[in-house]
mmCIF file of C-alpha atoms in Angstrom:
data_model
loop_
_atom_site.group_PDB
_atom_site.id
_atom_site.type_symbol
_atom_site.label_atom_id
_atom_site.label_comp_id
_atom_site.label_asym_id
_atom_site.label_seq_id
_atom_site.Cartn_x
_atom_site.Cartn_y
_atom_site.Cartn_z
ATOM 1 C CA MET A 1 -27.732 -32.078 -2.068
ATOM 2 C CA SER A 2 -29.787 -28.958 -2.772
ATOM 3 C CA ALA A 3 -28.109 -25.719 -3.795
ATOM 4 C CA PRO A 4 -27.137 -23.647 -0.740
ATOM 5 C CA ASP A 5 -28.894 -20.424 0.120
ATOM 6 C CA VAL A 6 -25.897 -19.189 2.104
ATOM 7 C CA SER A 7 -22.199 -19.689 1.340
ATOM 8 C CA VAL A 8 -19.627 -18.862 4.011
ATOM 9 C CA VAL A 9 -15.899 -18.751 3.261
ATOM 10 C CA ALA A 10 -13.497 -19.432 6.140
ATOM 11 C CA PRO A 11 -9.882 -18.602 5.236
ATOM 12 C CA VAL A 12 -7.175 -20.258 7.320
ATOM 13 C CA TYR A 13 -3.394 -20.237 7.466
ATOM 14 C CA ASN A 14 -1.638 -22.839 9.617
ATOM 15 C CA GLY A 15 -4.662 -23.382 11.800
ATOM 16 C CA ALA A 16 -4.397 -27.130 12.313
ATOM 17 C CA GLY A 17 -4.796 -26.714 16.059
ATOM 18 C CA PHE A 18 -8.268 -25.170 15.853
ATOM 19 C CA ILE A 19 -9.758 -25.465 12.374
ATOM 20 C CA ALA A 20 -11.744 -28.707 12.802
ATOM 21 C CA ASN A 21 -13.476 -27.570 16.001
ATOM 22 C CA ASN A 22 -14.137 -24.126 14.573
ATOM 23 C CA VAL A 23 -15.599 -25.445 11.334
ATOM 24 C CA ARG A 24 -17.949 -27.602 13.405
ATOM 25 C CA ALA A 25 -18.921 -24.489 15.379
ATOM 26 C CA ILE A 26 -19.675 -22.597 12.156
ATOM 27 C CA VAL A 27 -21.773 -25.504 10.871
ATOM 28 C CA ASP A 28 -23.652 -25.745 14.168
ATOM 29 C CA ALA A 29 -24.434 -22.019 14.051
ATOM 30 C CA LEU A 30 -25.623 -22.092 10.427
ATOM 31 C CA GLU A 31 -27.931 -25.015 11.130
ATOM 32 C CA GLY A 32 -29.972 -22.516 13.122
ATOM 33 C CA LEU A 33 -30.948 -20.857 9.831
ATOM 34 C CA GLY A 34 -33.119 -23.783 8.792
ATOM 35 C CA ARG A 35 -32.039 -23.443 5.166
ATOM 36 C CA PRO A 36 -29.326 -25.020 2.979
ATOM 37 C CA PHE A 37 -25.805 -23.675 3.408
ATOM 38 C CA GLU A 38 -22.185 -24.470 2.634
ATOM 39 C CA VAL A 39 -18.899 -23.692 4.347
ATOM 40 C CA ILE A 40 -15.858 -23.279 2.120
ATOM 41 C CA VAL A 41 -12.567 -23.562 3.989
ATOM 42 C CA VAL A 42 -9.669 -22.058 2.037
ATOM 43 C CA CYS A 43 -6.219 -23.096 3.250
ATOM 44 C CA ASP A 44 -4.050 -20.172 2.204
ATOM 45 C CA GLY A 45 -0.728 -21.895 1.579
ATOM 46 C CA SER A 46 -0.749 -23.608 4.972
ATOM 47 C CA THR A 47 2.383 -25.612 5.747
ATOM 48 C CA ASP A 48 0.668 -27.730 8.420
ATOM 49 C CA ASP A 49 -2.223 -30.161 8.000
ATOM 50 C CA SER A 50 -4.975 -27.553 8.215
ATOM 51 C CA ALA A 51 -6.630 -28.895 5.068
ATOM 52 C CA ALA A 52 -6.750 -32.466 6.348
ATOM 53 C CA ARG A 53 -8.068 -31.347 9.735
ATOM 54 C CA ALA A 54 -10.823 -29.301 8.085
ATOM 55 C CA ALA A 55 -11.754 -32.207 5.808
ATOM 56 C CA SER A 56 -11.922 -34.517 8.833
ATOM 57 C CA VAL A 57 -15.154 -32.800 9.876
ATOM 58 C CA GLY A 58 -16.746 -35.143 7.347
ATOM 59 C CA ASP A 59 -19.758 -32.974 6.560
ATOM 60 C CA PRO A 60 -20.858 -32.811 2.894
ATOM 61 C CA ARG A 61 -21.738 -29.148 3.412
ATOM 62 C CA VAL A 62 -18.061 -28.391 4.093
ATOM 63 C CA ARG A 63 -15.646 -28.052 1.197
ATOM 64 C CA VAL A 64 -11.897 -27.558 1.516
ATOM 65 C CA ILE A 65 -9.781 -25.690 -1.027
ATOM 66 C CA ARG A 66 -6.000 -25.666 -0.930
ATOM 67 C CA SER A 67 -4.036 -22.666 -2.215
ATOM 68 C CA PRO A 68 -0.441 -23.503 -3.141
ATOM 69 C CA SER A 69 1.036 -20.338 -1.599
ATOM 70 C CA ASN A 70 0.196 -17.842 1.124
ATOM 71 C CA GLU A 71 -1.290 -14.826 -0.669
ATOM 72 C CA GLY A 72 -3.253 -13.180 2.118
ATOM 73 C CA LYS A 73 -6.735 -13.217 3.561
ATOM 74 C CA GLY A 74 -8.303 -11.286 0.699
ATOM 75 C CA ALA A 75 -6.903 -13.607 -1.939
ATOM 76 C CA ALA A 76 -8.073 -16.648 0.016
ATOM 77 C CA ILE A 77 -11.578 -15.220 0.382
ATOM 78 C CA LEU A 78 -11.802 -14.455 -3.337
ATOM 79 C CA ARG A 79 -10.731 -17.989 -4.125
ATOM 80 C CA GLY A 80 -13.557 -19.290 -1.963
ATOM 81 C CA VAL A 81 -16.051 -16.770 -3.338
ATOM 82 C CA GLY A 82 -15.278 -18.049 -6.829
ATOM 83 C CA GLU A 83 -16.511 -21.487 -5.735
ATOM 84 C CA ALA A 84 -19.549 -20.267 -3.800
ATOM 85 C CA ARG A 85 -23.022 -21.250 -4.994
ATOM 86 C CA GLY A 86 -25.229 -19.389 -2.535
ATOM 87 C CA ARG A 87 -27.688 -16.547 -2.983
ATOM 88 C CA LEU A 88 -25.883 -14.893 -0.075
ATOM 89 C CA ILE A 89 -22.093 -15.056 0.075
ATOM 90 C CA GLY A 90 -19.852 -14.013 2.921
ATOM 91 C CA TRP A 91 -16.966 -14.914 5.164
ATOM 92 C CA ILE A 92 -15.854 -15.268 8.742
ATOM 93 C CA ASP A 93 -12.408 -15.391 10.323
ATOM 94 C CA SER A 94 -11.722 -19.057 11.008
ATOM 95 C CA ASP A 95 -10.072 -18.404 14.385
ATOM 96 C CA LEU A 96 -13.582 -17.565 15.646
ATOM 97 C CA ASP A 97 -12.647 -14.645 17.834
ATOM 98 C CA ILE A 98 -16.114 -13.654 16.581
ATOM 99 C CA ASP A 99 -19.080 -15.799 17.570
ATOM 100 C CA PRO A 100 -20.364 -17.451 14.337
ATOM 101 C CA GLY A 101 -23.942 -16.818 15.406
ATOM 102 C CA VAL A 102 -23.533 -13.402 13.774
ATOM 103 C CA LEU A 103 -23.881 -15.139 10.402
ATOM 104 C CA VAL A 104 -27.389 -16.289 11.288
ATOM 105 C CA ASP A 105 -28.382 -12.793 12.378
ATOM 106 C CA ALA A 106 -26.887 -11.373 9.175
ATOM 107 C CA ALA A 107 -28.682 -13.824 6.875
ATOM 108 C CA ARG A 108 -32.047 -13.088 8.488
ATOM 109 C CA ARG A 109 -31.612 -9.366 7.910
ATOM 110 C CA PHE A 110 -31.870 -10.003 4.166
ATOM 111 C CA ASP A 111 -35.385 -11.364 4.691
ATOM 112 C CA SER A 112 -36.674 -8.103 6.162
ATOM 113 C CA GLY A 113 -35.734 -5.609 3.448
ATOM 114 C CA GLU A 114 -33.842 -4.743 0.282
ATOM 115 C CA ILE A 115 -30.239 -4.580 1.439
ATOM 116 C CA ASP A 116 -26.928 -5.375 -0.225
ATOM 117 C CA ALA A 117 -24.697 -6.322 2.682
ATOM 118 C CA VAL A 118 -24.710 -7.029 6.396
ATOM 119 C CA VAL A 119 -21.507 -6.592 8.366
ATOM 120 C CA GLY A 120 -20.574 -7.351 11.926
ATOM 121 C CA SER A 121 -19.639 -4.265 13.901
ATOM 122 C CA LYS A 122 -17.762 -3.746 17.143
ATOM 123 C CA ARG A 123 -19.414 -0.321 17.355
ATOM 124 C CA HIS A 124 -22.972 -1.565 17.277
ATOM 125 C CA PRO A 125 -24.585 -0.709 20.632
ATOM 126 C CA GLY A 126 -25.555 -4.339 21.104
ATOM 127 C CA SER A 127 -22.024 -5.698 20.646
ATOM 128 C CA ASP A 128 -20.126 -7.429 23.433
ATOM 129 C CA VAL A 129 -16.424 -6.980 22.724
ATOM 130 C CA THR A 130 -13.214 -7.739 24.571
ATOM 131 C CA TYR A 131 -9.997 -6.750 22.871
ATOM 132 C CA PRO A 132 -6.808 -4.825 23.696
ATOM 133 C CA TRP A 133 -6.888 -1.067 24.123
ATOM 134 C CA LEU A 134 -4.154 -0.591 21.515
ATOM 135 C CA ARG A 135 -6.289 -2.333 18.908
ATOM 136 C CA ARG A 136 -9.138 -0.049 19.925
ATOM 137 C CA VAL A 137 -6.934 2.958 19.187
ATOM 138 C CA TYR A 138 -5.833 1.527 15.837
ATOM 139 C CA SER A 139 -9.441 0.726 14.956
ATOM 140 C CA TRP A 140 -10.738 4.180 15.860
ATOM 141 C CA GLY A 141 -8.063 5.896 13.789
ATOM 142 C CA PHE A 142 -8.581 3.627 10.815
ATOM 143 C CA GLN A 143 -12.358 4.008 10.785
ATOM 144 C CA THR A 144 -11.972 7.786 10.981
ATOM 145 C CA MET A 145 -9.821 7.543 7.865
ATOM 146 C CA ILE A 146 -12.504 5.468 6.119
ATOM 147 C CA ARG A 147 -15.186 8.061 6.829
ATOM 148 C CA VAL A 148 -13.000 10.799 5.368
ATOM 149 C CA PHE A 149 -12.193 9.015 2.109
ATOM 150 C CA PHE A 150 -15.226 6.913 1.213
ATOM 151 C CA ARG A 151 -18.981 7.189 0.783
ATOM 152 C CA VAL A 152 -19.808 4.306 3.084
ATOM 153 C CA ASN A 153 -22.331 4.329 5.896
ATOM 154 C CA VAL A 154 -20.443 1.788 7.995
ATOM 155 C CA ARG A 155 -18.930 2.426 11.420
ATOM 156 C CA ASP A 156 -16.695 -0.646 11.375
ATOM 157 C CA THR A 157 -15.319 -2.184 8.175
ATOM 158 C CA GLN A 158 -12.783 -4.553 9.707
ATOM 159 C CA VAL A 159 -14.780 -7.178 11.601
ATOM 160 C CA GLY A 160 -14.162 -10.526 9.921
ATOM 161 C CA ALA A 161 -17.821 -11.486 9.542
ATOM 162 C CA LYS A 162 -19.767 -10.242 6.527
ATOM 163 C CA LEU A 163 -22.547 -11.378 4.214
ATOM 164 C CA PHE A 164 -23.446 -9.974 0.778
ATOM 165 C CA ARG A 165 -26.005 -10.359 -1.955
ATOM 166 C CA ARG A 166 -24.540 -12.483 -4.721
ATOM 167 C CA GLU A 167 -25.099 -9.670 -7.230
ATOM 168 C CA MET A 168 -22.829 -7.356 -5.268
ATOM 169 C CA ILE A 169 -20.025 -9.875 -4.939
ATOM 170 C CA GLU A 170 -20.191 -10.841 -8.621
ATOM 171 C CA THR A 171 -19.897 -7.169 -9.589
ATOM 172 C CA VAL A 172 -17.116 -6.251 -7.193
ATOM 173 C CA ALA A 173 -14.899 -9.353 -6.995
ATOM 174 C CA PRO A 174 -13.296 -9.099 -10.480
ATOM 175 C CA LEU A 175 -12.221 -5.526 -9.721
ATOM 176 C CA LEU A 176 -10.441 -6.020 -6.418
ATOM 177 C CA LEU A 177 -6.687 -5.607 -6.029
ATOM 178 C CA VAL A 178 -5.979 -5.639 -2.288
ATOM 179 C CA LYS A 179 -5.035 -9.076 -1.000
ATOM 180 C CA ARG A 180 -4.458 -8.485 2.698
ATOM 181 C CA TYR A 181 -5.513 -6.117 5.470
ATOM 182 C CA ALA A 182 -7.550 -3.496 3.592
ATOM 183 C CA PHE A 183 -9.464 -6.088 1.559
ATOM 184 C CA ASP A 184 -12.742 -5.521 3.432
ATOM 185 C CA VAL A 185 -12.493 -1.768 2.874
ATOM 186 C CA GLU A 186 -12.059 -2.259 -0.849
ATOM 187 C CA VAL A 187 -15.097 -4.555 -1.071
ATOM 188 C CA ILE A 188 -17.375 -2.076 0.693
ATOM 189 C CA ALA A 189 -15.977 1.064 -0.978
ATOM 190 C CA VAL A 190 -16.100 -0.368 -4.500
ATOM 191 C CA GLY A 191 -19.555 -1.780 -3.881
ATOM 192 C CA ALA A 192 -20.768 1.701 -2.928
ATOM 193 C CA GLU A 193 -19.333 3.094 -6.178
ATOM 194 C CA PHE A 194 -21.644 0.754 -8.085
ATOM 195 C CA GLY A 195 -24.716 1.515 -6.011
ATOM 196 C CA PHE A 196 -24.469 -1.368 -3.554
ATOM 197 C CA ASP A 197 -24.595 0.980 -0.593
ATOM 198 C CA ARG A 198 -27.479 -0.476 1.388
ATOM 199 C CA VAL A 199 -25.388 -1.855 4.223
ATOM 200 C CA GLU A 200 -26.586 -2.796 7.694
ATOM 201 C CA GLU A 201 -24.513 -3.515 10.780
ATOM 202 C CA VAL A 202 -25.238 -6.252 13.286
ATOM 203 C CA PRO A 203 -23.873 -6.725 16.802
ATOM 204 C CA ILE A 204 -21.138 -9.245 17.495
ATOM 205 C CA ARG A 205 -19.640 -11.079 20.437
ATOM 206 C CA LEU A 206 -15.874 -10.752 20.189
ATOM 207 C CA ASP A 207 -13.289 -12.244 22.498
ATOM 208 C CA TYR A 208 -9.902 -11.515 20.953
ATOM 209 C CA GLN A 209 -7.746 -14.552 21.657
ATOM 210 C CA PHE A 210 -4.569 -13.707 19.719
ATOM 211 C CA THR A 211 -4.984 -16.763 17.495
ATOM 212 C CA GLY A 212 -5.147 -14.873 14.211
ATOM 213 C CA THR A 213 -2.732 -12.622 12.372
ATOM 214 C CA GLY A 214 -1.243 -9.975 14.642
ATOM 215 C CA ILE A 215 -1.763 -6.291 13.994
ATOM 216 C CA ASP A 216 1.315 -4.238 14.808
ATOM 217 C CA TRP A 217 2.378 -0.778 13.676
ATOM 218 C CA ARG A 218 3.777 -2.181 10.414
ATOM 219 C CA ALA A 219 0.437 -3.759 9.589
ATOM 220 C CA VAL A 220 -1.351 -0.528 10.488
ATOM 221 C CA ARG A 221 0.969 1.415 8.184
ATOM 222 C CA ARG A 222 0.297 -1.034 5.356
ATOM 223 C CA MET A 223 -3.448 -0.797 5.939
ATOM 224 C CA ALA A 224 -3.215 2.989 5.703
ATOM 225 C CA GLN A 225 -1.162 2.764 2.503
ATOM 226 C CA ASP A 226 -3.593 0.305 0.952
ATOM 227 C CA THR A 227 -6.556 2.474 1.924
ATOM 228 C CA LEU A 228 -4.990 5.566 0.366
ATOM 229 C CA ALA A 229 -4.348 3.543 -2.800
ATOM 230 C CA ILE A 230 -7.996 2.500 -2.917
ATOM 231 C CA ALA A 231 -9.089 6.121 -2.479
ATOM 232 C CA TYR A 232 -6.752 7.144 -5.313
ATOM 233 C CA ARG A 233 -8.232 4.519 -7.617
ATOM 234 C CA VAL A 234 -11.793 5.506 -6.678
ATOM 235 C CA HIS A 235 -11.572 9.305 -6.712
ATOM 236 C CA VAL A 236 -8.644 10.200 -8.982
ATOM 237 C CA ARG A 237 -8.253 7.497 -11.583
ATOM 238 C CA HIS A 238 -11.854 6.199 -11.463
ATOM 239 C CA TRP A 239 -10.100 2.921 -12.057
ATOM 240 C CA TYR A 240 -12.838 0.578 -10.849
ATOM 241 C CA VAL A 241 -15.454 2.067 -13.173
ATOM 242 C CA ARG A 242 -13.060 1.928 -16.123
ATOM 243 C CA ARG A 243 -12.080 -1.637 -15.334
ATOM 244 C CA PHE A 244 -15.735 -2.667 -15.041
ATOM 245 C CA ALA A 245 -16.502 -1.097 -18.426
ATOM 246 C CA ALA A 246 -13.526 -2.865 -20.007
ATOM 247 C CA LEU A 247 -14.653 -6.225 -18.640
ATOM 248 C CA GLN A 248 -18.190 -5.636 -19.894
ATOM 249 C CA ARG A 249 -16.913 -4.870 -23.393
ATOM 250 C CA GLN A 250 -14.865 -8.059 -23.337
ATOM 251 C CA ARG A 251 -17.915 -10.096 -22.305
ATOM 252 C CA VAL A 252 -20.020 -8.619 -25.115
ATOM 253 C CA ASP A 253 -17.266 -9.245 -27.675
ATOM 254 C CA ALA A 254 -16.842 -12.833 -26.474
ATOM 255 C CA ALA A 255 -20.597 -13.483 -26.673
ATOM 256 C CA ALA A 256 -20.650 -12.075 -30.228
ATOM 257 C CA GLY A 257 -17.626 -14.094 -31.286
ATOM 258 C CA ARG A 258 -15.566 -11.001 -31.982
ATOM 259 C CA PRO A 259 -11.823 -10.842 -31.242
ATOM 260 C CA LEU A 260 -11.228 -9.531 -27.758
ATOM 261 C CA GLU A 261 -9.806 -6.042 -27.576
ATOM 262 C CA PRO A 262 -6.899 -5.519 -25.162
ATOM 263 C CA THR A 263 -7.721 -3.815 -21.894
ATOM 264 C CA PRO A 264 -7.047 -0.084 -22.290
ATOM 265 C CA PRO A 265 -4.201 1.349 -20.213
ATOM 266 C CA GLU A 266 -6.532 3.397 -18.026
ATOM 267 C CA ALA A 267 -8.285 0.196 -16.903
ATOM 268 C CA GLN A 268 -5.096 -1.641 -16.065
ATOM 269 C CA ALA A 269 -3.596 -1.763 -12.611
ATOM 270 C CA ASN A 270 -0.895 0.756 -11.873
ATOM 271 C CA PRO A 271 1.905 -1.184 -10.137
ATOM 272 C CA LEU A 272 2.668 1.885 -8.039
ATOM 273 C CA VAL A 273 -0.762 1.814 -6.413
ATOM 274 C CA ALA A 274 -1.983 -1.742 -6.874
ATOM 275 C CA THR A 275 -1.551 -3.408 -3.510
ATOM 276 C CA GLN A 276 -0.670 -7.003 -2.904
#
């Protein structure tokens, strides 16, 4: 089988009731690209038979990875990203509240210009969205917060459908700390810090069906806390830049056969602000 051009990670937790049908829907959508692709299903500590149901699709372009414990969406995505072989790497929420056709639209955008990322957006004028008014309020407040704290030209960071140049993901992934709700914010914000700020938004069709993880006021509070922690690491500690430099030094030392120097304290995660 030829190397894929596009790799899509689909994280799932206890989704035995829908995962097989939804993986087939993702595959069907990606076939419209007319180029090689792969779908990597990451079962994030599922206690049901999600993994077996996903594997039952029986398509060689679908791979299933099992995580021993539930660590959160971000951790599951990073696990899948580490196995991805595509030139373009992204993810989609496996409950498919979002129509997977957005992935095809996103991949084609990379053919028309030099961009680093394409993200689905509820606020794109061409989007067709149906979701509760309370989530609209949460979303508006959160995106206002993002615009205040980060240099990102994105109106909606939270839609679970995104595609990135491999170079961006390989730069950003080793630096990420957030494992759950603010994971997407960290990816985009850290990418912008390293010059990967050419981001386009594409319209989505969203029909929120309450099959995924619920967002209540506790989750909103945690998202806000995580986002403030990211802003602190970006603007105050410059932690991501320091961590990147430390990793680069370690790579050079390893290539030269020199003993690896320990990571300096300023490039280590502060447990008070590192979010899990």
